[in-house]
mmCIF file of C-alpha atoms in Angstrom:
data_model
loop_
_atom_site.group_PDB
_atom_site.id
_atom_site.type_symbol
_atom_site.label_atom_id
_atom_site.label_comp_id
_atom_site.label_asym_id
_atom_site.label_seq_id
_atom_site.Cartn_x
_atom_site.Cartn_y
_atom_site.Cartn_z
ATOM 1 C CA ALA A 1 -13.944 -8.288 8.679
ATOM 2 C CA GLN A 2 -12.152 -7.289 4.870
ATOM 3 C CA SER A 3 -10.463 -8.489 2.245
ATOM 4 C CA VAL A 4 -10.099 -9.216 -1.750
ATOM 5 C CA ALA A 5 -8.704 -10.786 -3.756
ATOM 6 C CA GLN A 6 -6.065 -10.604 -7.502
ATOM 7 C CA PRO A 7 -7.310 -13.959 -8.686
ATOM 8 C CA GLU A 8 -3.846 -13.355 -11.075
ATOM 9 C CA ASP A 9 -0.129 -13.363 -10.432
ATOM 10 C CA GLN A 10 0.975 -12.812 -14.064
ATOM 11 C CA VAL A 11 -0.681 -10.494 -16.828
ATOM 12 C CA ASN A 12 0.772 -10.194 -19.206
ATOM 13 C CA VAL A 13 -0.651 -8.093 -22.874
ATOM 14 C CA ALA A 14 1.166 -6.867 -25.563
ATOM 15 C CA GLU A 15 2.273 -2.968 -26.143
ATOM 16 C CA GLY A 16 -0.697 -0.857 -27.954
ATOM 17 C CA ASN A 17 -4.011 -3.851 -26.944
ATOM 18 C CA PRO A 18 -5.712 -3.338 -23.761
ATOM 19 C CA LEU A 19 -5.155 -4.593 -20.602
ATOM 20 C CA THR A 20 -7.796 -5.922 -18.252
ATOM 21 C CA VAL A 21 -5.611 -7.144 -13.840
ATOM 22 C CA LYS A 22 -8.519 -7.865 -11.706
ATOM 23 C CA CYS A 23 -10.102 -7.535 -8.465
ATOM 24 C CA THR A 24 -12.679 -8.575 -6.288
ATOM 25 C CA TYR A 25 -13.409 -7.207 -2.442
ATOM 26 C CA SER A 26 -15.187 -8.871 0.361
ATOM 27 C CA VAL A 27 -16.505 -5.702 3.161
ATOM 28 C CA SER A 28 -19.482 -5.804 5.167
ATOM 29 C CA GLY A 29 -20.267 -1.522 4.804
ATOM 30 C CA ASN A 30 -20.125 0.004 1.859
ATOM 31 C CA PRO A 31 -16.170 -0.986 0.244
ATOM 32 C CA TYR A 32 -14.020 2.247 -1.078
ATOM 33 C CA LEU A 33 -11.388 0.898 -3.597
ATOM 34 C CA PHE A 34 -7.827 1.620 -4.597
ATOM 35 C CA TRP A 35 -5.225 1.151 -7.014
ATOM 36 C CA TYR A 36 -1.484 1.074 -6.710
ATOM 37 C CA VAL A 37 1.394 1.121 -8.817
ATOM 38 C CA GLN A 38 4.653 0.009 -8.088
ATOM 39 C CA TYR A 39 8.082 0.059 -9.738
ATOM 40 C CA PRO A 40 10.473 -2.611 -8.531
ATOM 41 C CA ASN A 41 12.182 -1.381 -5.463
ATOM 42 C CA ARG A 42 9.658 1.689 -4.900
ATOM 43 C CA GLY A 43 6.866 2.814 -2.678
ATOM 44 C CA LEU A 44 4.062 2.027 -3.678
ATOM 45 C CA GLN A 45 1.621 5.207 -6.328
ATOM 46 C CA PHE A 46 -1.872 6.023 -5.909
ATOM 47 C CA LEU A 47 -3.492 5.531 -9.794
ATOM 48 C CA LEU A 48 -7.578 5.898 -8.191
ATOM 49 C CA LYS A 49 -10.181 5.346 -5.881
ATOM 50 C CA TYR A 50 -14.335 5.005 -5.399
ATOM 51 C CA ILE A 51 -16.108 5.902 -2.717
ATOM 52 C CA THR A 52 -19.580 6.223 -3.988
ATOM 53 C CA GLY A 53 -20.805 8.488 -7.441
ATOM 54 C CA ASP A 54 -20.051 7.180 -10.737
ATOM 55 C CA ASN A 55 -19.432 3.003 -11.424
ATOM 56 C CA LEU A 56 -16.041 4.207 -13.810
ATOM 57 C CA VAL A 57 -13.221 5.944 -12.434
ATOM 58 C CA LYS A 58 -10.531 7.739 -14.671
ATOM 59 C CA GLY A 59 -7.606 7.701 -12.674
ATOM 60 C CA SER A 60 -3.538 8.433 -13.828
ATOM 61 C CA TYR A 61 -2.116 7.439 -16.300
ATOM 62 C CA GLY A 62 -4.528 6.878 -18.486
ATOM 63 C CA PHE A 63 -6.309 4.046 -15.852
ATOM 64 C CA GLU A 64 -9.515 3.673 -15.301
ATOM 65 C CA ALA A 65 -11.668 1.260 -13.140
ATOM 66 C CA GLU A 66 -15.064 -0.265 -13.015
ATOM 67 C CA PHE A 67 -16.864 -1.386 -9.612
ATOM 68 C CA ASN A 68 -19.783 -3.328 -9.622
ATOM 69 C CA LYS A 69 -21.605 -3.789 -6.772
ATOM 70 C CA SER A 70 -23.340 -6.721 -7.407
ATOM 71 C CA GLN A 71 -20.267 -8.512 -8.540
ATOM 72 C CA THR A 72 -17.712 -6.971 -5.629
ATOM 73 C CA SER A 73 -15.396 -6.202 -8.424
ATOM 74 C CA PHE A 74 -13.698 -3.344 -8.921
ATOM 75 C CA HIS A 75 -11.164 -4.190 -12.369
ATOM 76 C CA LEU A 76 -8.579 -2.725 -13.331
ATOM 77 C CA LYS A 77 -8.147 -1.352 -16.817
ATOM 78 C CA LYS A 78 -6.105 0.447 -19.613
ATOM 79 C CA PRO A 79 -7.389 0.770 -23.282
ATOM 80 C CA SER A 80 -3.488 0.990 -24.835
ATOM 81 C CA ALA A 81 -0.929 -0.684 -22.606
ATOM 82 C CA LEU A 82 2.095 0.730 -22.983
ATOM 83 C CA VAL A 83 5.523 -0.853 -22.121
ATOM 84 C CA SER A 84 6.435 1.140 -18.771
ATOM 85 C CA ASP A 85 2.922 -0.017 -17.485
ATOM 86 C CA SER A 86 4.913 -2.727 -16.385
ATOM 87 C CA ALA A 87 4.603 -3.156 -13.063
ATOM 88 C CA LEU A 88 3.425 -4.983 -10.190
ATOM 89 C CA TYR A 89 -0.557 -3.633 -9.033
ATOM 90 C CA PHE A 90 -2.038 -3.453 -5.623
ATOM 91 C CA CYS A 91 -6.110 -3.266 -5.051
ATOM 92 C CA ALA A 92 -6.848 -2.071 -1.621
ATOM 93 C CA VAL A 93 -9.876 -2.390 0.022
ATOM 94 C CA ARG A 94 -11.801 -0.583 3.419
ATOM 95 C CA ASP A 95 -14.818 -0.426 5.053
ATOM 96 C CA GLY A 96 -16.368 2.471 4.745
ATOM 97 C CA ASN A 97 -18.137 1.398 8.144
ATOM 98 C CA THR A 98 -15.623 0.822 10.633
ATOM 99 C CA ASN A 99 -12.193 0.548 10.363
ATOM 100 C CA ALA A 100 -11.351 4.180 9.082
ATOM 101 C CA GLY A 101 -7.828 4.228 6.961
ATOM 102 C CA LYS A 102 -7.436 0.749 7.575
ATOM 103 C CA SER A 103 -6.894 -0.491 4.606
ATOM 104 C CA THR A 104 -6.486 -4.784 2.862
ATOM 105 C CA PHE A 105 -4.641 -5.343 -0.024
ATOM 106 C CA GLY A 106 -5.163 -7.512 -2.383
ATOM 107 C CA ASP A 107 -1.320 -9.989 -3.318
ATOM 108 C CA GLY A 108 -0.663 -8.374 -6.174
ATOM 109 C CA THR A 109 -0.349 -9.449 -10.408
ATOM 110 C CA THR A 110 2.682 -8.274 -11.571
ATOM 111 C CA LEU A 111 1.227 -6.719 -14.791
ATOM 112 C CA THR A 112 4.063 -7.116 -18.337
ATOM 113 C CA VAL A 113 3.857 -5.590 -21.756
ATOM 114 C CA LYS A 114 5.826 -6.839 -24.739
ATOM 115 C CA PRO A 115 6.530 -4.651 -27.613
ATOM 116 C CA SER B 1 1.834 20.065 -0.706
ATOM 117 C CA GLN B 2 2.981 16.948 1.537
ATOM 118 C CA THR B 3 5.988 14.616 0.954
ATOM 119 C CA ILE B 4 7.340 10.974 2.833
ATOM 120 C CA HIS B 5 10.408 10.054 4.182
ATOM 121 C CA GLN B 6 11.675 6.915 4.843
ATOM 122 C CA TRP B 7 15.377 5.776 5.555
ATOM 123 C CA PRO B 8 17.210 4.596 5.322
ATOM 124 C CA ALA B 9 17.477 3.207 2.282
ATOM 125 C CA THR B 10 18.589 0.026 2.414
ATOM 126 C CA LEU B 11 20.072 -2.162 5.013
ATOM 127 C CA VAL B 12 21.945 -5.335 6.281
ATOM 128 C CA GLN B 13 22.168 -6.282 9.677
ATOM 129 C CA PRO B 14 23.085 -8.991 10.961
ATOM 130 C CA VAL B 15 21.205 -11.527 13.301
ATOM 131 C CA GLY B 16 20.401 -10.309 16.149
ATOM 132 C CA SER B 17 21.467 -6.957 16.562
ATOM 133 C CA PRO B 18 19.309 -4.041 17.187
ATOM 134 C CA LEU B 19 17.471 -2.371 13.911
ATOM 135 C CA SER B 20 15.553 1.996 13.992
ATOM 136 C CA LEU B 21 13.901 2.473 10.512
ATOM 137 C CA GLU B 22 12.837 6.276 10.310
ATOM 138 C CA CYS B 23 9.626 7.345 8.467
ATOM 139 C CA THR B 24 8.451 11.267 9.193
ATOM 140 C CA VAL B 25 5.258 13.206 7.237
ATOM 141 C CA GLU B 26 6.028 16.546 5.695
ATOM 142 C CA GLY B 27 3.224 18.975 4.807
ATOM 143 C CA THR B 28 0.173 18.004 6.794
ATOM 144 C CA SER B 29 -1.053 17.320 10.777
ATOM 145 C CA ASN B 30 -2.139 14.773 12.945
ATOM 146 C CA PRO B 31 -1.340 12.276 9.347
ATOM 147 C CA ASN B 32 -2.434 8.388 10.197
ATOM 148 C CA LEU B 33 0.430 6.776 10.165
ATOM 149 C CA TYR B 34 1.200 2.737 9.132
ATOM 150 C CA TRP B 35 4.065 0.785 8.646
ATOM 151 C CA TYR B 36 3.756 -2.612 5.838
ATOM 152 C CA ARG B 37 6.383 -5.071 5.615
ATOM 153 C CA GLN B 38 6.284 -6.057 1.499
ATOM 154 C CA ALA B 39 7.984 -10.544 1.750
ATOM 155 C CA ALA B 40 9.084 -11.358 -1.995
ATOM 156 C CA GLY B 41 7.676 -9.024 -3.322
ATOM 157 C CA ARG B 42 4.381 -9.191 -2.849
ATOM 158 C CA GLY B 43 1.691 -8.202 -0.702
ATOM 159 C CA LEU B 44 1.971 -5.955 2.550
ATOM 160 C CA GLN B 45 0.873 -6.793 5.505
ATOM 161 C CA LEU B 46 0.150 -4.721 8.030
ATOM 162 C CA LEU B 47 2.173 -3.365 10.943
ATOM 163 C CA PHE B 48 1.448 -1.152 12.453
ATOM 164 C CA TYR B 49 -0.559 1.789 12.449
ATOM 165 C CA SER B 50 -0.826 4.903 15.483
ATOM 166 C CA VAL B 51 -3.478 7.345 14.738
ATOM 167 C CA GLY B 52 -1.287 9.709 17.470
ATOM 168 C CA ILE B 53 1.275 10.781 18.974
ATOM 169 C CA GLY B 54 2.037 7.518 21.887
ATOM 170 C CA GLN B 55 -0.753 5.720 20.089
ATOM 171 C CA ILE B 56 -0.200 2.328 18.930
ATOM 172 C CA SER B 57 -2.052 -0.727 17.205
ATOM 173 C CA SER B 58 -0.154 -3.780 16.406
ATOM 174 C CA GLU B 59 -1.409 -5.770 13.865
ATOM 175 C CA VAL B 60 0.563 -8.588 13.805
ATOM 176 C CA PRO B 61 2.619 -9.680 16.840
ATOM 177 C CA GLN B 62 6.240 -10.048 16.081
ATOM 178 C CA ASN B 63 9.420 -9.471 17.066
ATOM 179 C CA LEU B 64 9.452 -5.134 16.444
ATOM 180 C CA SER B 65 7.757 -2.374 17.989
ATOM 181 C CA ALA B 66 6.616 0.744 16.907
ATOM 182 C CA SER B 67 6.310 4.026 18.556
ATOM 183 C CA ARG B 68 5.660 7.921 16.814
ATOM 184 C CA PRO B 69 7.534 10.213 19.434
ATOM 185 C CA GLN B 70 6.065 12.927 17.408
ATOM 186 C CA ASP B 71 3.134 13.862 15.146
ATOM 187 C CA ARG B 72 4.497 13.183 11.784
ATOM 188 C CA GLN B 73 7.648 11.117 12.682
ATOM 189 C CA PHE B 74 7.260 6.789 13.374
ATOM 190 C CA ILE B 75 9.719 5.028 13.985
ATOM 191 C CA LEU B 76 9.646 0.835 12.818
ATOM 192 C CA SER B 77 11.977 -0.893 15.606
ATOM 193 C CA SER B 78 13.561 -4.148 16.561
ATOM 194 C CA LYS B 79 15.762 -5.230 19.640
ATOM 195 C CA LYS B 80 17.337 -8.095 18.179
ATOM 196 C CA LEU B 81 16.628 -8.465 13.778
ATOM 197 C CA LEU B 82 15.222 -12.498 12.861
ATOM 198 C CA LEU B 83 16.424 -13.173 9.575
ATOM 199 C CA SER B 84 12.613 -13.631 8.773
ATOM 200 C CA ASP B 85 12.586 -9.917 10.033
ATOM 201 C CA SER B 86 14.093 -8.975 5.683
ATOM 202 C CA GLY B 87 12.029 -7.662 3.733
ATOM 203 C CA PHE B 88 10.896 -4.060 2.525
ATOM 204 C CA TYR B 89 9.045 -1.762 4.616
ATOM 205 C CA LEU B 90 6.850 0.386 3.486
ATOM 206 C CA CYS B 91 5.467 4.023 5.368
ATOM 207 C CA ALA B 92 2.467 4.616 5.107
ATOM 208 C CA TRP B 93 0.271 7.677 6.238
ATOM 209 C CA THR B 94 -3.808 9.164 5.529
ATOM 210 C CA ARG B 95 -5.293 12.021 6.699
ATOM 211 C CA LEU B 96 -6.927 12.387 10.186
ATOM 212 C CA ALA B 97 -10.177 11.981 8.572
ATOM 213 C CA GLY B 98 -10.668 8.483 7.582
ATOM 214 C CA ALA B 99 -12.053 5.628 5.774
ATOM 215 C CA THR B 100 -11.746 7.565 1.454
ATOM 216 C CA ASP B 101 -8.835 9.285 1.984
ATOM 217 C CA THR B 102 -6.359 8.101 -0.609
ATOM 218 C CA GLN B 103 -3.517 6.173 1.469
ATOM 219 C CA TYR B 104 0.568 7.751 -0.203
ATOM 220 C CA PHE B 105 3.538 5.512 0.753
ATOM 221 C CA GLY B 106 7.281 6.070 1.652
ATOM 222 C CA PRO B 107 9.551 4.912 -0.768
ATOM 223 C CA GLY B 108 10.020 2.636 1.635
ATOM 224 C CA THR B 109 13.812 0.774 3.484
ATOM 225 C CA ARG B 110 15.415 -2.931 1.902
ATOM 226 C CA LEU B 111 16.548 -4.560 5.495
ATOM 227 C CA THR B 112 19.159 -8.251 4.938
ATOM 228 C CA VAL B 113 19.552 -9.188 7.380
ATOM 229 C CA LEU B 114 22.319 -12.439 7.906
#
């Protein structure tokens, strides 16, 4: 079985400050991890993914995420937040050993960046 | 490049009426296709996925069904809608290659059942 948790429903940061959106996961095999962003009434947009290799993954719009195997975490980060980053963020996990292509999504974290 | 379309964008239907939502993918062959429902702007619930024409797997027993009549077409249906079917329906695809591939989402259909 695979699962993912986003422990914070809401994250508030001031523009220009660093942001972190947390994600922890559980899989029995190799974890494949993904971050998506959703703007109101829109589909999900892919930001970045970790499959293998360097634990620090860089993605779209200046976002990055760090894979930490010992803590089973994949937190999303950005050094300097923009008001336009305000959106709903989803972490997703896929077990590399089974269920190819079937992802489990977290419940989402609403990021609000205030001017 | 690949694109994914969903229609209609919004739909308001009475309880007990039928439903048909369509999803098509362009620019790829043999995609894995998925239907998700998102309630109240939060988490995604996987409803159906398909690895090929006529091959449908149901994740959650419910009032809905799915069909894949063509390689790049995925249809979500219901014979009689319930109030609880309201939500934001998202179609997604991946290449058939497997677990490492990114899932790409369509723009979604907002369904309101009254």
